[in-house]
Amino acid sequence: MQISIGLGKDGAEERLEKRGISRRDFLKFCSTVAVAMGMGPTFAPAIAKALTAPNRPSVIYLHDSECTGCTEALIRTNKPFIDELILDTISLDYQETIMAAAGEAAEEALHMAMKNPNGYICVVEGAIPTAMDGLYGTIGGRTIFEINKEVLAGAKAVVAYGTCACFGGLPSAEPNPTGAKGVNDCFGSMGITAINVPGCPPNPINLVGTLAAYLGGLKIDLDKLNRPKMFYGVTVHELCERLPHIEALEFAPSFDSEEARAGWCLFKLGCTGPMTYNNCPKALFNDVSWPVKAGHPCIGCSEPNFWDNMSPFYEN
């Protein structure tokens, strides 16, 4: 069964126009992605070309042990054409949360996507349970471990989206009864290596930018944790709008203080920005804000084991 998420008969621009989305608006979005990638707005046409190429691979999106927050962040972005992007432009052919098919029809859709002559990219959301031979997570009578092993082995590229898929996230927090692990920890010894796009949730721009870079044939420089440096190359602290206040030793004494509202540094209230690599202050969420700007300390959600290493998030 071929579900209706894949390639359409019309060109990408025609499909965008049918949804009331102008090329100008699409290029504006591509410019946002390009800037987040550190390429500058002049790189927008190249992003657009990569995302709308006629012979691009399928994207298979697997859900494992997670809360679906990463998908929520992706589909609830304020970009008016994100539905076109995730449903058609990047050829997303299997995604359990948003696809209409269910049961055997959904399984058939997965198998069809894996047979795409142009190959497929696999995006993984969620950790993989490994305890008790993986029995803590099963779909259709098969363990999540088994399904991931099969799908990832045939992928042209693998992207772990969200901290659960990257490092185990909340499911792997102590005492970790399900033996939850991230993709690379689980399958690295089998020759499967994922590009990590962590966050709880990550900014959707980071996923779209990673896919665009891959589809455009660009070299993706990774840090020691396999995160794209273009999104995770500097600390939240270095990009934070409150940085001048820490340099002036101006620390907010409490969340409800005038100093906190005036933008003073939240480090003494538990902010882990100096230890966290992410582009939140630069990319923002829905072009509006991010946790520290809104008055909440960074909790280090893009770092390994942050639920254990960064907590307690509040002293009281």
Coordinates of C-alpha atoms in Angstrom, one line a residue:
M1 CA 0.0 0.0 0.0
Q2 CA 1.4 3.4 -1.0
I3 CA 0.0 6.1 1.4
S4 CA -0.5 9.6 0.2
I5 CA 2.4 11.2 2.1
G6 CA 5.1 10.7 -0.6
L7 CA 5.9 12.4 -3.9
G8 CA 3.1 14.1 -5.8
K9 CA 2.7 14.4 -9.5
D10 CA 3.0 18.1 -9.6
G11 CA 6.3 20.0 -9.1
A12 CA 7.1 21.3 -5.6
E13 CA 6.3 24.9 -6.4
E14 CA 2.9 24.0 -7.9
R15 CA 2.1 22.1 -4.7
L16 CA 3.1 25.0 -2.6
E17 CA 1.0 27.4 -4.6
K18 CA -2.1 25.1 -4.3
R19 CA -1.8 25.4 -0.5
G20 CA -1.6 29.2 -0.8
I21 CA 2.2 29.3 -0.1
S22 CA 4.2 31.6 -2.3
R23 CA 7.7 30.9 -3.4
R24 CA 8.8 34.0 -1.5
D25 CA 7.4 32.6 1.8
F26 CA 9.1 29.2 1.1
L27 CA 12.4 30.9 0.4
K28 CA 12.0 33.0 3.6
F29 CA 11.7 29.8 5.5
C30 CA 14.8 28.3 3.7
S31 CA 16.6 31.5 4.6
T32 CA 15.8 30.9 8.3
V33 CA 17.2 27.4 7.9
A34 CA 20.3 28.7 6.1
V35 CA 21.0 31.3 8.8
A36 CA 20.6 28.6 11.6
M37 CA 23.1 26.5 9.7
G38 CA 25.6 29.4 9.7
M39 CA 25.4 29.7 5.9
G40 CA 23.8 33.0 5.6
P41 CA 20.5 33.9 3.8
T42 CA 22.1 33.8 0.4
F43 CA 22.2 30.0 0.8
A44 CA 18.4 29.8 0.8
P45 CA 18.0 28.8 -2.9
A46 CA 20.4 25.9 -2.3
I47 CA 18.3 24.8 0.7
A48 CA 15.1 25.1 -1.4
K49 CA 16.7 23.1 -4.2
A50 CA 17.7 20.3 -1.8
L51 CA 14.3 20.1 -0.3
T52 CA 12.4 19.9 -3.6
A53 CA 14.7 17.7 -5.7
P54 CA 12.6 15.3 -7.8
N55 CA 14.5 12.1 -7.0
R56 CA 15.1 12.5 -3.3
P57 CA 15.0 9.4 -1.0
S58 CA 12.1 8.5 1.2
V59 CA 12.2 9.6 4.9
I60 CA 11.1 6.9 7.4
Y61 CA 10.4 8.3 10.8
L62 CA 10.4 5.7 13.6
H63 CA 8.8 6.2 17.1
D64 CA 10.4 4.4 20.0
S65 CA 10.3 5.1 23.8
E66 CA 9.3 8.8 23.9
C67 CA 6.5 11.2 24.6
T68 CA 6.1 12.4 21.0
G69 CA 7.1 15.9 22.1
C70 CA 9.7 16.1 19.2
T71 CA 7.0 15.4 16.7
E72 CA 4.7 17.9 18.4
A73 CA 7.4 20.5 18.1
L74 CA 7.9 19.7 14.4
I75 CA 4.2 19.8 13.3
R76 CA 3.2 22.7 15.6
T77 CA 5.7 25.1 14.3
N78 CA 4.3 28.5 13.2
K79 CA 5.5 28.1 9.7
P80 CA 2.3 28.0 7.5
F81 CA 3.9 25.5 5.0
I82 CA 5.4 23.1 7.4
D83 CA 2.6 20.6 6.6
E84 CA 3.8 20.7 3.0
L85 CA 7.3 20.3 4.0
I86 CA 6.8 17.2 6.3
L87 CA 4.0 15.6 4.2
D88 CA 5.3 16.0 0.7
T89 CA 8.4 18.1 0.1
I90 CA 10.9 15.9 2.0
S91 CA 9.0 12.8 1.0
L92 CA 8.1 11.6 4.4
D93 CA 6.6 8.1 3.7
Y94 CA 6.2 6.6 7.1
Q95 CA 5.4 8.4 10.4
E96 CA 3.2 6.6 12.9
T97 CA 1.8 9.8 14.6
I98 CA 0.5 11.6 11.5
M99 CA -0.1 8.9 8.9
A100 CA -3.6 7.8 8.2
A101 CA -2.8 4.1 7.8
A102 CA -2.8 1.8 10.7
G103 CA -2.2 -1.9 11.5
E104 CA -1.1 -4.0 8.6
A105 CA -1.6 -1.1 6.2
A106 CA 1.0 0.9 8.2
E107 CA 3.4 -2.0 8.2
E108 CA 3.1 -2.3 4.4
A109 CA 3.7 1.4 4.0
L110 CA 7.0 1.0 5.9
H111 CA 8.1 -1.9 3.7
M112 CA 7.2 0.0 0.6
A113 CA 9.3 3.0 1.8
M114 CA 12.2 0.7 2.4
K115 CA 12.0 -0.4 -1.2
N116 CA 12.3 3.2 -2.7
P117 CA 14.8 2.9 -5.6
N118 CA 16.3 6.2 -4.4
G119 CA 16.9 4.7 -1.0
Y120 CA 15.7 6.2 2.3
I121 CA 16.8 8.3 5.3
C122 CA 15.7 7.1 8.7
V123 CA 14.8 9.6 11.5
V124 CA 14.4 8.0 14.9
E125 CA 12.5 9.6 17.8
G126 CA 12.8 7.9 21.2
A127 CA 15.1 5.6 23.0
I128 CA 15.4 1.9 22.4
P129 CA 14.5 -0.5 25.3
T130 CA 17.0 -3.3 25.6
A131 CA 16.2 -5.0 28.9
M132 CA 14.5 -8.4 28.8
D133 CA 15.5 -8.8 25.2
G134 CA 13.7 -5.6 24.3
L135 CA 10.3 -6.8 25.5
Y136 CA 9.5 -3.4 27.2
G137 CA 8.8 -2.0 23.8
T138 CA 6.9 -4.0 21.0
I139 CA 5.0 -3.0 17.9
G140 CA 3.0 -5.6 15.9
G141 CA 4.6 -8.4 17.9
R142 CA 8.1 -7.3 17.2
T143 CA 10.5 -5.5 19.6
I144 CA 11.4 -1.9 18.9
F145 CA 15.0 -3.1 18.9
E146 CA 14.4 -5.6 16.2
I147 CA 12.4 -3.1 14.0
N148 CA 15.1 -0.4 14.4
K149 CA 17.9 -2.8 13.6
E150 CA 16.2 -3.9 10.4
V151 CA 15.3 -0.4 9.2
L152 CA 18.5 1.4 10.2
A153 CA 20.7 -1.2 8.6
G154 CA 19.3 -0.4 5.1
A155 CA 19.2 3.4 5.5
K156 CA 21.4 5.8 3.5
A157 CA 21.6 8.0 6.6
V158 CA 20.2 7.9 10.1
V159 CA 19.2 10.9 12.2
A160 CA 18.5 10.6 15.9
Y161 CA 16.0 13.3 16.6
G162 CA 15.5 14.3 20.2
T163 CA 17.6 13.5 23.3
C164 CA 15.9 10.2 23.9
A165 CA 17.0 8.9 20.5
C166 CA 20.4 10.5 20.8
F167 CA 21.4 9.6 24.4
G168 CA 18.5 7.7 26.0
G169 CA 16.9 10.8 27.5
L170 CA 14.2 10.5 30.2
P171 CA 13.6 6.7 29.5
S172 CA 17.2 6.0 30.4
A173 CA 17.2 8.0 33.7
E174 CA 18.2 6.1 36.8
P175 CA 17.3 3.4 37.6
N176 CA 16.5 2.8 33.9
P177 CA 14.4 -0.3 34.3
T178 CA 13.8 -0.8 30.6
G179 CA 17.5 -0.6 29.6
A180 CA 16.7 2.4 27.3
K181 CA 19.6 3.5 25.1
G182 CA 20.2 6.0 22.3
V183 CA 20.7 4.9 18.7
N184 CA 24.5 5.0 18.6
D185 CA 24.9 3.4 22.0
C186 CA 22.5 0.6 20.9
F187 CA 23.7 0.0 17.3
G188 CA 27.1 1.6 17.0
S189 CA 28.9 -1.8 17.3
M190 CA 26.8 -3.0 14.3
G191 CA 28.2 -0.3 12.0
I192 CA 25.2 2.0 12.3
T193 CA 26.0 5.6 13.1
A194 CA 23.4 8.3 13.6
I195 CA 23.7 12.1 13.3
N196 CA 22.4 13.3 16.7
V197 CA 20.0 16.2 16.8
P198 CA 19.3 16.4 20.5
G199 CA 16.9 18.5 22.6
C200 CA 13.8 18.0 24.7
P201 CA 12.4 18.9 22.3
P202 CA 14.9 20.1 19.6
N203 CA 14.1 23.1 17.5
P204 CA 12.5 21.8 14.2
I205 CA 15.0 24.0 12.3
N206 CA 17.8 21.7 13.4
L207 CA 16.2 18.6 11.9
V208 CA 15.2 20.4 8.7
G209 CA 18.6 21.9 8.3
T210 CA 20.3 18.5 8.9
L211 CA 18.1 16.9 6.2
A212 CA 18.6 19.8 3.8
A213 CA 22.4 19.6 4.3
Y214 CA 22.4 15.8 3.6
L215 CA 20.1 16.1 0.6
G216 CA 22.2 18.9 -0.8
G217 CA 25.4 16.9 -0.5
L218 CA 27.0 19.2 2.0
K219 CA 29.6 18.0 4.4
I220 CA 28.1 17.9 7.9
D221 CA 30.8 18.6 10.6
L222 CA 30.0 16.7 13.8
D223 CA 31.3 17.2 17.3
K224 CA 32.5 14.4 19.6
L225 CA 28.8 13.5 20.4
N226 CA 27.9 13.3 16.7
R227 CA 25.9 16.6 16.8
P228 CA 26.1 18.9 13.8
K229 CA 28.4 21.7 14.8
M230 CA 26.3 24.2 12.8
F231 CA 23.6 23.8 15.4
Y232 CA 25.5 22.6 18.5
G233 CA 28.9 24.2 18.0
V234 CA 28.7 26.7 20.9
T235 CA 27.2 26.8 24.3
V236 CA 23.8 28.4 25.1
H237 CA 25.8 30.6 27.5
E238 CA 27.8 32.2 24.6
L239 CA 24.6 33.0 22.6
C240 CA 22.5 34.1 25.6
E241 CA 21.0 37.6 25.6
R242 CA 21.6 37.7 29.4
L243 CA 25.4 37.2 28.9
P244 CA 26.3 40.9 29.6
H245 CA 24.8 40.5 33.1
I246 CA 26.9 37.5 34.1
E247 CA 30.0 39.4 32.9
A248 CA 28.8 42.2 35.2
L249 CA 28.2 39.7 38.0
E250 CA 24.5 40.5 38.0
F251 CA 22.6 37.4 39.1
A252 CA 18.9 37.2 39.6
P253 CA 18.2 36.2 43.3
S254 CA 14.8 34.6 42.6
F255 CA 12.4 33.9 39.7
D256 CA 9.9 36.5 40.8
S257 CA 12.5 39.2 41.3
E258 CA 12.7 42.5 39.5
E259 CA 16.3 41.5 38.5
A260 CA 15.0 38.3 36.8
R261 CA 12.4 40.3 34.8
A262 CA 15.1 42.8 33.9
G263 CA 17.1 40.1 32.2
W264 CA 19.8 39.4 34.9
C265 CA 21.7 36.1 34.7
L266 CA 19.8 33.0 35.9
F267 CA 23.0 30.9 36.7
K268 CA 22.4 31.0 40.5
L269 CA 18.9 29.8 39.9
G270 CA 20.1 26.6 38.2
C271 CA 20.8 27.6 34.6
T272 CA 23.2 25.1 32.9
G273 CA 23.7 27.2 29.8
P274 CA 27.5 27.3 30.3
M275 CA 27.6 23.4 30.0
T276 CA 25.0 23.0 27.3
Y277 CA 25.6 23.1 23.5
N278 CA 22.6 24.2 21.5
N279 CA 21.4 27.1 19.3
C280 CA 18.2 27.9 21.2
P281 CA 19.0 31.7 21.7
K282 CA 19.7 32.0 18.0
A283 CA 17.0 29.8 16.4
L284 CA 14.2 30.6 18.9
F285 CA 11.0 28.6 18.9
N286 CA 8.3 29.8 16.5
D287 CA 10.5 32.9 16.0
V288 CA 9.3 34.1 19.4
S289 CA 11.3 33.0 22.4
W290 CA 13.2 30.3 24.2
P291 CA 13.3 29.2 27.8
V292 CA 15.9 31.6 29.2
K293 CA 14.4 34.6 27.4
A294 CA 11.0 33.5 28.9
G295 CA 12.6 33.5 32.4
H296 CA 13.4 29.9 33.0
P297 CA 16.9 28.5 33.4
C298 CA 18.4 26.2 30.7
I299 CA 18.2 22.6 32.0
G300 CA 20.8 21.2 29.6
C301 CA 18.3 19.1 27.6
S302 CA 20.6 18.6 24.6
E303 CA 23.3 16.9 26.8
P304 CA 23.7 13.2 27.6
N305 CA 22.1 12.0 30.8
F306 CA 20.8 15.5 31.6
W307 CA 17.9 14.1 33.7
D308 CA 20.5 12.6 36.1
N309 CA 23.5 15.0 35.7
M310 CA 21.7 18.3 35.6
S311 CA 19.0 17.7 38.2
P312 CA 17.7 18.8 40.6
F313 CA 16.6 21.5 38.3
Y314 CA 15.5 23.6 41.3
E315 CA 17.1 23.7 44.7
N316 CA 13.8 24.2 46.5

